[in-house]
Amino acid sequence: MSKDAELSEDAELSETDGDGKDTVSVDDDHSVDDADQPDESEPEQASELALIDPVTESMTFTVALPVQVHVTPDDEAAVSISEIAITPDYMDVSGPVTTTVTMSSEQAVTVPDEIEEEQVIIPALPAPDDVYTRRGRQRGEVSTAPEPSTMLTADRLMSNGKRKRRPAPEGFWQQFVYQVTFHAVNVGDSYAVRHRKSIDARISKNFDGGTRFVAVLTRKGGVGKTTISALLGMAMADVREDRVIAIDANPDRGTLAERITRNTRATVRDVITRARSVSTFSEFQTLISRDETRMDVLASDADPTISEAFDEDDYNVVADIAERFYSVAVTDCGTGMLHSAMSATLQRADSVIVVSGGSVDEARLASETLTWLESNGYPELVKNAVVALNTATHGTNLVKLEEIEAHFQSRVRAVARIPYDQSLATGSVIRYHSLKPNTRNAARELAAIVVDGLDEHRAS
């Protein structure tokens, strides 16, 4: 073979065979082994070959090299990750997702069923610090250790004078024992006094966030609606420390102002006319009347020549002024439910009192009043309503009052019974402190029930 024989540039490597030997393949179908190649010790053959013309031939070499194949050990195969490309939006869950590992029993630890709890030793409490307490020491005794400045309290340094005593009891026998023992024995108030003070506490509840409006209404006249309004306002004003006003909102002509001693001839029409100029309570006070219980009354129109009725706008003007000066406003509504002022009254009302007489028709009309309220968008007022059962009307002695009370108790929050009083039946001025004790107590009970249903705190 000539030395100028060029090797083909496209020689390629092949994989190793079993014995790892190198082989050479030639394009002219001549396969030459290393053992058959000419040796330099044969000069004659070399000279013969030199006489042959050089011919360009193409040869291909196939070289088989040993390949290092990595075999995964058994302990790594259990935790190895398969060399498979993972697509983010695809997950193959067909294969196993768990691997069971067999542990040798020698590596397992047996936990005993009962574990002995270690006994917790609680240290004893430290000794009391005498520096920060005067317990057990006499007045003026000097402490064994320096005192901090916090020990100089007002209770320690200021003298309170005589020891405070309980107020003297009320009641005949209670006062008798208190006096004969030289104020040493105070058994407290009697039951009647405690009941009276509890009623006072209920009526005196403080209100935050504006005036509370209480409407007194009924669908039938002559059942004592105006009398109940006056008694309610008097009972509140006699106990409460703030102002209470009773407004006569009868669209025609009301008689509320005739139940007290009037101080002025002004009416709601004067308030409406001078509403823009009323800026202080002193100016408004000239338009109202005040009785012995400090209840203020705003009278309705009494002039028979006036043809303009008290309507919704008029009531809103009066109510806006009342909200500036009063905590509680009792509105004596007119007879009926369809007049214009009734709509404004119910919209402002926090509670309503439905007055019923002691006869069949009067009780039925009072119940229909509740039905009208429920049907016209005031169901919450009905739930918080109070029925005042006036037993001074005709026919009271012929009906079962307990049955009437049972009927209304199923519909409203409470029922209060007002007993007959001769001074109320005359229709004249009511002297609150001259009423019979039962009548006055009934008015106070009614006031306490009404106040119980009024929210103590409300957004203004």
PDB file of C-alpha atoms in Angstrom, residues 13-249:
ATOM      1  CA  LEU A  13     -16.212   5.129  15.770  1.00  0.00           C
ATOM      2  CA  SER A  14     -18.240   1.996  16.467  1.00  0.00           C
ATOM      3  CA  GLU A  15     -19.199   0.416  19.737  1.00  0.00           C
ATOM      4  CA  THR A  16     -16.902  -2.160  21.270  1.00  0.00           C
ATOM      5  CA  ASP A  17     -17.460  -5.817  20.723  1.00  0.00           C
ATOM      6  CA  GLY A  18     -17.090  -8.536  23.209  1.00  0.00           C
ATOM      7  CA  ASP A  19     -13.257  -8.782  23.180  1.00  0.00           C
ATOM      8  CA  GLY A  20     -12.571  -5.020  22.721  1.00  0.00           C
ATOM      9  CA  LYS A  21     -10.209  -5.399  19.606  1.00  0.00           C
ATOM     10  CA  ASP A  22      -9.781  -2.690  16.940  1.00  0.00           C
ATOM     11  CA  THR A  23     -10.797  -3.563  13.301  1.00  0.00           C
ATOM     12  CA  VAL A  24     -10.197  -1.704  10.042  1.00  0.00           C
ATOM     13  CA  SER A  25     -12.466  -1.875   6.960  1.00  0.00           C
ATOM     14  CA  VAL A  26     -11.449  -0.803   3.432  1.00  0.00           C
ATOM     15  CA  ASP A  27     -13.796   0.379   0.618  1.00  0.00           C
ATOM     16  CA  ASP A  28     -12.270  -2.079  -1.973  1.00  0.00           C
ATOM     17  CA  ASP A  29     -13.564  -4.956   0.069  1.00  0.00           C
ATOM     18  CA  HIS A  30     -10.067  -5.869   1.322  1.00  0.00           C
ATOM     19  CA  SER A  31     -10.008  -6.583   5.019  1.00  0.00           C
ATOM     20  CA  VAL A  32      -6.519  -6.459   6.443  1.00  0.00           C
ATOM     21  CA  ASP A  33      -5.501  -7.673   9.860  1.00  0.00           C
ATOM     22  CA  ASP A  34      -2.578  -6.380  11.800  1.00  0.00           C
ATOM     23  CA  ALA A  35      -0.890  -9.775  11.408  1.00  0.00           C
ATOM     24  CA  ASP A  36      -1.041  -9.645   7.539  1.00  0.00           C
ATOM     25  CA  GLN A  37       0.547  -6.181   7.085  1.00  0.00           C
ATOM     26  CA  PRO A  38       4.039  -6.255   5.391  1.00  0.00           C
ATOM     27  CA  ASP A  39       7.108  -6.321   7.586  1.00  0.00           C
ATOM     28  CA  GLU A  40      10.257  -4.265   7.010  1.00  0.00           C
ATOM     29  CA  SER A  41      12.292  -7.529   6.938  1.00  0.00           C
ATOM     30  CA  GLU A  42      11.011  -8.304   3.414  1.00  0.00           C
ATOM     31  CA  PRO A  43      12.855  -5.946   1.037  1.00  0.00           C
ATOM     32  CA  GLU A  44      11.941  -7.808  -2.046  1.00  0.00           C
ATOM     33  CA  GLN A  45       8.261  -7.328  -1.694  1.00  0.00           C
ATOM     34  CA  ALA A  46       8.758  -3.680  -0.912  1.00  0.00           C
ATOM     35  CA  SER A  47      10.727  -3.148  -4.096  1.00  0.00           C
ATOM     36  CA  GLU A  48       7.988  -4.727  -6.137  1.00  0.00           C
ATOM     37  CA  LEU A  49       5.452  -2.506  -4.661  1.00  0.00           C
ATOM     38  CA  ALA A  50       7.509   0.537  -5.451  1.00  0.00           C
ATOM     39  CA  LEU A  51       7.201  -0.217  -9.161  1.00  0.00           C
ATOM     40  CA  ILE A  52       3.401   0.013  -8.985  1.00  0.00           C
ATOM     41  CA  ASP A  53       1.854   3.362  -9.867  1.00  0.00           C
ATOM     42  CA  PRO A  54       0.290   5.135  -6.876  1.00  0.00           C
ATOM     43  CA  VAL A  55      -3.484   4.964  -6.807  1.00  0.00           C
ATOM     44  CA  THR A  56      -5.712   7.074  -4.532  1.00  0.00           C
ATOM     45  CA  GLU A  57      -7.985   4.906  -2.425  1.00  0.00           C
ATOM     46  CA  SER A  58     -10.598   5.650   0.233  1.00  0.00           C
ATOM     47  CA  MET A  59     -10.603   3.787   3.506  1.00  0.00           C
ATOM     48  CA  THR A  60     -12.962   3.804   6.484  1.00  0.00           C
ATOM     49  CA  PHE A  61     -11.762   2.981   9.964  1.00  0.00           C
ATOM     50  CA  THR A  62     -14.149   1.626  12.580  1.00  0.00           C
ATOM     51  CA  VAL A  63     -12.779   1.879  16.085  1.00  0.00           C
ATOM     52  CA  ALA A  64     -14.562   0.116  18.919  1.00  0.00           C
ATOM     53  CA  LEU A  65     -13.761   1.583  22.349  1.00  0.00           C
ATOM     54  CA  PRO A  66     -14.895   0.267  25.710  1.00  0.00           C
ATOM     55  CA  VAL A  67     -17.904   2.168  27.120  1.00  0.00           C
ATOM     56  CA  GLN A  68     -18.199   2.710  30.867  1.00  0.00           C
ATOM     57  CA  VAL A  69     -21.773   1.769  31.796  1.00  0.00           C
ATOM     58  CA  HIS A  70     -23.021   3.015  35.243  1.00  0.00           C
ATOM     59  CA  VAL A  71     -25.020   0.435  37.092  1.00  0.00           C
ATOM     60  CA  THR A  72     -27.321   1.890  39.776  1.00  0.00           C
ATOM     61  CA  PRO A  73     -26.886   0.170  43.133  1.00  0.00           C
ATOM     62  CA  ASP A  74     -29.943  -1.387  44.755  1.00  0.00           C
ATOM     63  CA  ASP A  75     -29.980   1.053  47.673  1.00  0.00           C
ATOM     64  CA  GLU A  76     -30.075   4.012  45.286  1.00  0.00           C
ATOM     65  CA  ALA A  77     -32.695   2.553  42.967  1.00  0.00           C
ATOM     66  CA  ALA A  78     -35.424   2.855  45.623  1.00  0.00           C
ATOM     67  CA  VAL A  79     -35.011   6.614  45.931  1.00  0.00           C
ATOM     68  CA  SER A  80     -33.836   7.542  42.458  1.00  0.00           C
ATOM     69  CA  ILE A  81     -35.821   9.964  40.312  1.00  0.00           C
ATOM     70  CA  SER A  82     -36.922   8.699  36.955  1.00  0.00           C
ATOM     71  CA  GLU A  83     -35.217  10.529  34.111  1.00  0.00           C
ATOM     72  CA  ILE A  84     -38.448  11.663  32.497  1.00  0.00           C
ATOM     73  CA  ALA A  85     -39.117  15.232  31.409  1.00  0.00           C
ATOM     74  CA  ILE A  86     -41.868  16.811  33.486  1.00  0.00           C
ATOM     75  CA  THR A  87     -44.455  18.992  31.840  1.00  0.00           C
ATOM     76  CA  PRO A  88     -45.678  21.759  34.208  1.00  0.00           C
ATOM     77  CA  ASP A  89     -49.316  21.347  33.232  1.00  0.00           C
ATOM     78  CA  TYR A  90     -49.328  17.550  33.249  1.00  0.00           C
ATOM     79  CA  MET A  91     -48.848  15.054  36.003  1.00  0.00           C
ATOM     80  CA  ASP A  92     -48.843  11.306  35.545  1.00  0.00           C
ATOM     81  CA  VAL A  93     -50.477   9.706  38.565  1.00  0.00           C
ATOM     82  CA  SER A  94     -50.684   6.204  37.095  1.00  0.00           C
ATOM     83  CA  GLY A  95     -47.493   5.077  38.776  1.00  0.00           C
ATOM     84  CA  PRO A  96     -46.973   4.390  42.479  1.00  0.00           C
ATOM     85  CA  VAL A  97     -46.874   7.385  44.730  1.00  0.00           C
ATOM     86  CA  THR A  98     -45.608   5.700  47.871  1.00  0.00           C
ATOM     87  CA  THR A  99     -42.597   3.566  48.639  1.00  0.00           C
ATOM     88  CA  THR A 100     -42.562   0.878  51.244  1.00  0.00           C
ATOM     89  CA  VAL A 101     -39.340   0.647  53.217  1.00  0.00           C
ATOM     90  CA  THR A 102     -38.701  -2.504  55.153  1.00  0.00           C
ATOM     91  CA  MET A 103     -37.086  -1.860  58.492  1.00  0.00           C
ATOM     92  CA  SER A 104     -35.232  -4.330  60.535  1.00  0.00           C
ATOM     93  CA  SER A 105     -36.805  -5.352  63.822  1.00  0.00           C
ATOM     94  CA  GLU A 106     -33.536  -4.513  65.511  1.00  0.00           C
ATOM     95  CA  GLN A 107     -34.043  -0.847  64.652  1.00  0.00           C
ATOM     96  CA  ALA A 108     -37.575  -0.700  66.137  1.00  0.00           C
ATOM     97  CA  VAL A 109     -38.026   0.816  69.568  1.00  0.00           C
ATOM     98  CA  THR A 110     -40.757  -0.461  71.847  1.00  0.00           C
ATOM     99  CA  VAL A 111     -42.584   2.249  73.828  1.00  0.00           C
ATOM    100  CA  PRO A 112     -43.920   1.061  77.164  1.00  0.00           C
ATOM    101  CA  ASP A 113     -47.672   1.345  77.741  1.00  0.00           C
ATOM    102  CA  GLU A 114     -47.288   3.302  80.957  1.00  0.00           C
ATOM    103  CA  ILE A 115     -44.783   6.078  81.278  1.00  0.00           C
ATOM    104  CA  GLU A 116     -43.893   7.120  84.722  1.00  0.00           C
ATOM    105  CA  GLU A 117     -44.611  10.810  85.132  1.00  0.00           C
ATOM    106  CA  GLU A 118     -41.947  12.805  86.730  1.00  0.00           C
ATOM    107  CA  GLN A 119     -43.060  14.399  89.932  1.00  0.00           C
ATOM    108  CA  VAL A 120     -43.193  18.163  89.534  1.00  0.00           C
ATOM    109  CA  ILE A 121     -41.840  19.977  92.506  1.00  0.00           C
ATOM    110  CA  ILE A 122     -43.615  23.278  93.097  1.00  0.00           C
ATOM    111  CA  PRO A 123     -41.390  25.723  94.883  1.00  0.00           C
ATOM    112  CA  ALA A 124     -42.713  27.420  97.954  1.00  0.00           C
ATOM    113  CA  LEU A 125     -44.061  30.954  97.702  1.00  0.00           C
ATOM    114  CA  PRO A 126     -41.581  33.655  98.576  1.00  0.00           C
ATOM    115  CA  ALA A 127     -41.907  35.472 101.814  1.00  0.00           C
ATOM    116  CA  PRO A 128     -44.177  38.563 101.725  1.00  0.00           C
ATOM    117  CA  ASP A 129     -42.457  41.790 100.928  1.00  0.00           C
ATOM    118  CA  ASP A 130     -43.061  43.993 103.935  1.00  0.00           C
ATOM    119  CA  VAL A 131     -41.615  46.987 102.114  1.00  0.00           C
ATOM    120  CA  TYR A 132     -44.689  47.389  99.847  1.00  0.00           C
ATOM    121  CA  THR A 133     -47.463  46.750 102.393  1.00  0.00           C
ATOM    122  CA  ARG A 134     -48.578  48.212 105.705  1.00  0.00           C
ATOM    123  CA  ARG A 135     -50.706  45.252 106.666  1.00  0.00           C
ATOM    124  CA  GLY A 136     -50.243  44.386 110.314  1.00  0.00           C
ATOM    125  CA  ARG A 137     -48.554  47.677 111.162  1.00  0.00           C
ATOM    126  CA  GLN A 138     -49.950  50.298 113.484  1.00  0.00           C
ATOM    127  CA  ARG A 139     -50.628  53.863 112.397  1.00  0.00           C
ATOM    128  CA  GLY A 140     -47.406  55.840 112.432  1.00  0.00           C
ATOM    129  CA  GLU A 141     -45.214  52.749 112.811  1.00  0.00           C
ATOM    130  CA  VAL A 142     -41.905  53.060 110.989  1.00  0.00           C
ATOM    131  CA  SER A 143     -41.066  50.382 108.436  1.00  0.00           C
ATOM    132  CA  THR A 144     -37.938  48.274 108.928  1.00  0.00           C
ATOM    133  CA  ALA A 145     -36.943  48.886 105.298  1.00  0.00           C
ATOM    134  CA  PRO A 146     -37.070  52.065 103.190  1.00  0.00           C
ATOM    135  CA  GLU A 147     -40.501  52.679 101.676  1.00  0.00           C
ATOM    136  CA  PRO A 148     -40.934  53.617  98.005  1.00  0.00           C
ATOM    137  CA  SER A 149     -42.814  56.765  96.995  1.00  0.00           C
ATOM    138  CA  THR A 150     -45.824  54.710  95.891  1.00  0.00           C
ATOM    139  CA  MET A 151     -46.661  54.048  99.555  1.00  0.00           C
ATOM    140  CA  LEU A 152     -47.723  57.695  99.971  1.00  0.00           C
ATOM    141  CA  THR A 153     -51.325  57.153  98.870  1.00  0.00           C
ATOM    142  CA  ALA A 154     -54.273  59.477  99.459  1.00  0.00           C
ATOM    143  CA  ASP A 155     -56.075  56.863 101.567  1.00  0.00           C
ATOM    144  CA  ARG A 156     -53.081  56.707 103.904  1.00  0.00           C
ATOM    145  CA  LEU A 157     -52.439  60.411 104.251  1.00  0.00           C
ATOM    146  CA  MET A 158     -55.908  62.002 104.193  1.00  0.00           C
ATOM    147  CA  SER A 159     -58.312  61.914 107.107  1.00  0.00           C
ATOM    148  CA  ASN A 160     -61.872  60.847 106.254  1.00  0.00           C
ATOM    149  CA  GLY A 161     -63.375  62.207 109.443  1.00  0.00           C
ATOM    150  CA  LYS A 162     -66.178  60.202 111.025  1.00  0.00           C
ATOM    151  CA  ARG A 163     -66.979  56.755 109.747  1.00  0.00           C
ATOM    152  CA  LYS A 164     -69.728  56.860 107.119  1.00  0.00           C
ATOM    153  CA  ARG A 165     -73.076  55.610 108.321  1.00  0.00           C
ATOM    154  CA  ARG A 166     -75.868  54.066 106.351  1.00  0.00           C
ATOM    155  CA  PRO A 167     -78.785  56.407 105.724  1.00  0.00           C
ATOM    156  CA  ALA A 168     -81.635  56.223 108.204  1.00  0.00           C
ATOM    157  CA  PRO A 169     -84.192  53.557 107.273  1.00  0.00           C
ATOM    158  CA  GLU A 170     -87.703  54.360 106.100  1.00  0.00           C
ATOM    159  CA  GLY A 171     -90.689  52.596 107.601  1.00  0.00           C
ATOM    160  CA  PHE A 172     -92.415  52.795 110.967  1.00  0.00           C
ATOM    161  CA  TRP A 173     -90.842  49.818 112.721  1.00  0.00           C
ATOM    162  CA  GLN A 174     -87.499  50.309 110.998  1.00  0.00           C
ATOM    163  CA  GLN A 175     -87.260  53.891 112.241  1.00  0.00           C
ATOM    164  CA  PHE A 176     -88.441  52.868 115.712  1.00  0.00           C
ATOM    165  CA  VAL A 177     -85.651  50.287 116.091  1.00  0.00           C
ATOM    166  CA  TYR A 178     -83.151  52.752 114.685  1.00  0.00           C
ATOM    167  CA  GLN A 179     -84.114  55.426 117.214  1.00  0.00           C
ATOM    168  CA  VAL A 180     -84.334  53.281 120.382  1.00  0.00           C
ATOM    169  CA  THR A 181     -80.898  51.778 119.710  1.00  0.00           C
ATOM    170  CA  PHE A 182     -79.368  55.264 119.280  1.00  0.00           C
ATOM    171  CA  HIS A 183     -78.663  54.604 115.589  1.00  0.00           C
ATOM    172  CA  ALA A 184     -76.732  51.440 116.382  1.00  0.00           C
ATOM    173  CA  VAL A 185     -79.140  49.038 114.645  1.00  0.00           C
ATOM    174  CA  ASN A 186     -80.148  49.750 111.048  1.00  0.00           C
ATOM    175  CA  VAL A 187     -82.352  47.001 109.643  1.00  0.00           C
ATOM    176  CA  GLY A 188     -82.870  48.801 106.330  1.00  0.00           C
ATOM    177  CA  ASP A 189     -85.958  50.075 104.563  1.00  0.00           C
ATOM    178  CA  SER A 190     -89.328  48.382 104.579  1.00  0.00           C
ATOM    179  CA  TYR A 191     -90.583  46.410 101.600  1.00  0.00           C
ATOM    180  CA  ALA A 192     -92.824  49.245 100.414  1.00  0.00           C
ATOM    181  CA  VAL A 193     -89.952  51.711 100.534  1.00  0.00           C
ATOM    182  CA  ARG A 194     -87.635  49.372  98.669  1.00  0.00           C
ATOM    183  CA  HIS A 195     -90.288  48.889  95.995  1.00  0.00           C
ATOM    184  CA  ARG A 196     -90.765  52.649  95.679  1.00  0.00           C
ATOM    185  CA  LYS A 197     -87.038  53.219  95.293  1.00  0.00           C
ATOM    186  CA  SER A 198     -86.765  50.497  92.668  1.00  0.00           C
ATOM    187  CA  ILE A 199     -89.548  52.159  90.636  1.00  0.00           C
ATOM    188  CA  ASP A 200     -87.749  55.499  90.954  1.00  0.00           C
ATOM    189  CA  ALA A 201     -84.533  53.927  89.701  1.00  0.00           C
ATOM    190  CA  ARG A 202     -86.298  52.486  86.643  1.00  0.00           C
ATOM    191  CA  ILE A 203     -87.969  55.791  85.772  1.00  0.00           C
ATOM    192  CA  SER A 204     -84.729  57.742  86.268  1.00  0.00           C
ATOM    193  CA  LYS A 205     -82.783  55.821  83.614  1.00  0.00           C
ATOM    194  CA  ASN A 206     -80.420  58.124  81.736  1.00  0.00           C
ATOM    195  CA  PHE A 207     -80.688  58.445  77.970  1.00  0.00           C
ATOM    196  CA  ASP A 208     -77.891  59.198  75.539  1.00  0.00           C
ATOM    197  CA  GLY A 209     -78.333  60.221  71.948  1.00  0.00           C
ATOM    198  CA  GLY A 210     -81.413  62.390  71.611  1.00  0.00           C
ATOM    199  CA  THR A 211     -84.991  62.698  72.791  1.00  0.00           C
ATOM    200  CA  ARG A 212     -87.156  59.620  73.347  1.00  0.00           C
ATOM    201  CA  PHE A 213     -90.656  60.017  71.858  1.00  0.00           C
ATOM    202  CA  VAL A 214     -93.581  58.093  73.359  1.00  0.00           C
ATOM    203  CA  ALA A 215     -96.883  58.183  71.454  1.00  0.00           C
ATOM    204  CA  VAL A 216    -100.214  57.617  73.238  1.00  0.00           C
ATOM    205  CA  LEU A 217    -102.903  56.610  70.744  1.00  0.00           C
ATOM    206  CA  THR A 218    -106.142  54.762  70.158  1.00  0.00           C
ATOM    207  CA  ARG A 219    -108.777  54.416  67.444  1.00  0.00           C
ATOM    208  CA  LYS A 220    -111.675  55.373  69.718  1.00  0.00           C
ATOM    209  CA  GLY A 221    -112.303  58.473  71.724  1.00  0.00           C
ATOM    210  CA  GLY A 222    -113.540  58.600  75.277  1.00  0.00           C
ATOM    211  CA  VAL A 223    -111.295  55.880  76.711  1.00  0.00           C
ATOM    212  CA  GLY A 224    -109.039  58.252  78.690  1.00  0.00           C
ATOM    213  CA  LYS A 225    -106.201  58.736  76.202  1.00  0.00           C
ATOM    214  CA  THR A 226    -105.501  62.315  77.332  1.00  0.00           C
ATOM    215  CA  THR A 227    -105.699  61.318  81.002  1.00  0.00           C
ATOM    216  CA  ILE A 228    -103.181  58.518  80.463  1.00  0.00           C
ATOM    217  CA  SER A 229    -100.854  60.953  78.632  1.00  0.00           C
ATOM    218  CA  ALA A 230    -100.996  63.409  81.512  1.00  0.00           C
ATOM    219  CA  LEU A 231    -100.413  60.736  84.179  1.00  0.00           C
ATOM    220  CA  LEU A 232     -97.474  59.287  82.252  1.00  0.00           C
ATOM    221  CA  GLY A 233     -95.793  62.669  81.840  1.00  0.00           C
ATOM    222  CA  MET A 234     -96.371  63.616  85.483  1.00  0.00           C
ATOM    223  CA  ALA A 235     -94.954  60.336  86.799  1.00  0.00           C
ATOM    224  CA  MET A 236     -91.819  60.773  84.704  1.00  0.00           C
ATOM    225  CA  ALA A 237     -91.312  64.457  85.473  1.00  0.00           C
ATOM    226  CA  ASP A 238     -91.814  63.939  89.211  1.00  0.00           C
ATOM    227  CA  VAL A 239     -88.899  61.483  89.404  1.00  0.00           C
ATOM    228  CA  ARG A 240     -86.518  62.367  86.594  1.00  0.00           C
ATOM    229  CA  GLU A 241     -84.015  65.185  86.941  1.00  0.00           C
ATOM    230  CA  ASP A 242     -84.130  66.186  83.262  1.00  0.00           C
ATOM    231  CA  ARG A 243     -86.960  67.779  81.295  1.00  0.00           C
ATOM    232  CA  VAL A 244     -90.164  66.039  80.180  1.00  0.00           C
ATOM    233  CA  ILE A 245     -92.720  67.562  77.800  1.00  0.00           C
ATOM    234  CA  ALA A 246     -96.227  66.474  76.801  1.00  0.00           C
ATOM    235  CA  ILE A 247     -97.292  67.572  73.303  1.00  0.00           C
ATOM    236  CA  ASP A 248    -100.948  67.792  72.351  1.00  0.00           C
ATOM    237  CA  ALA A 249    -100.875  66.631  68.708  1.00  0.00           C
TER     238      ALA A 249
END
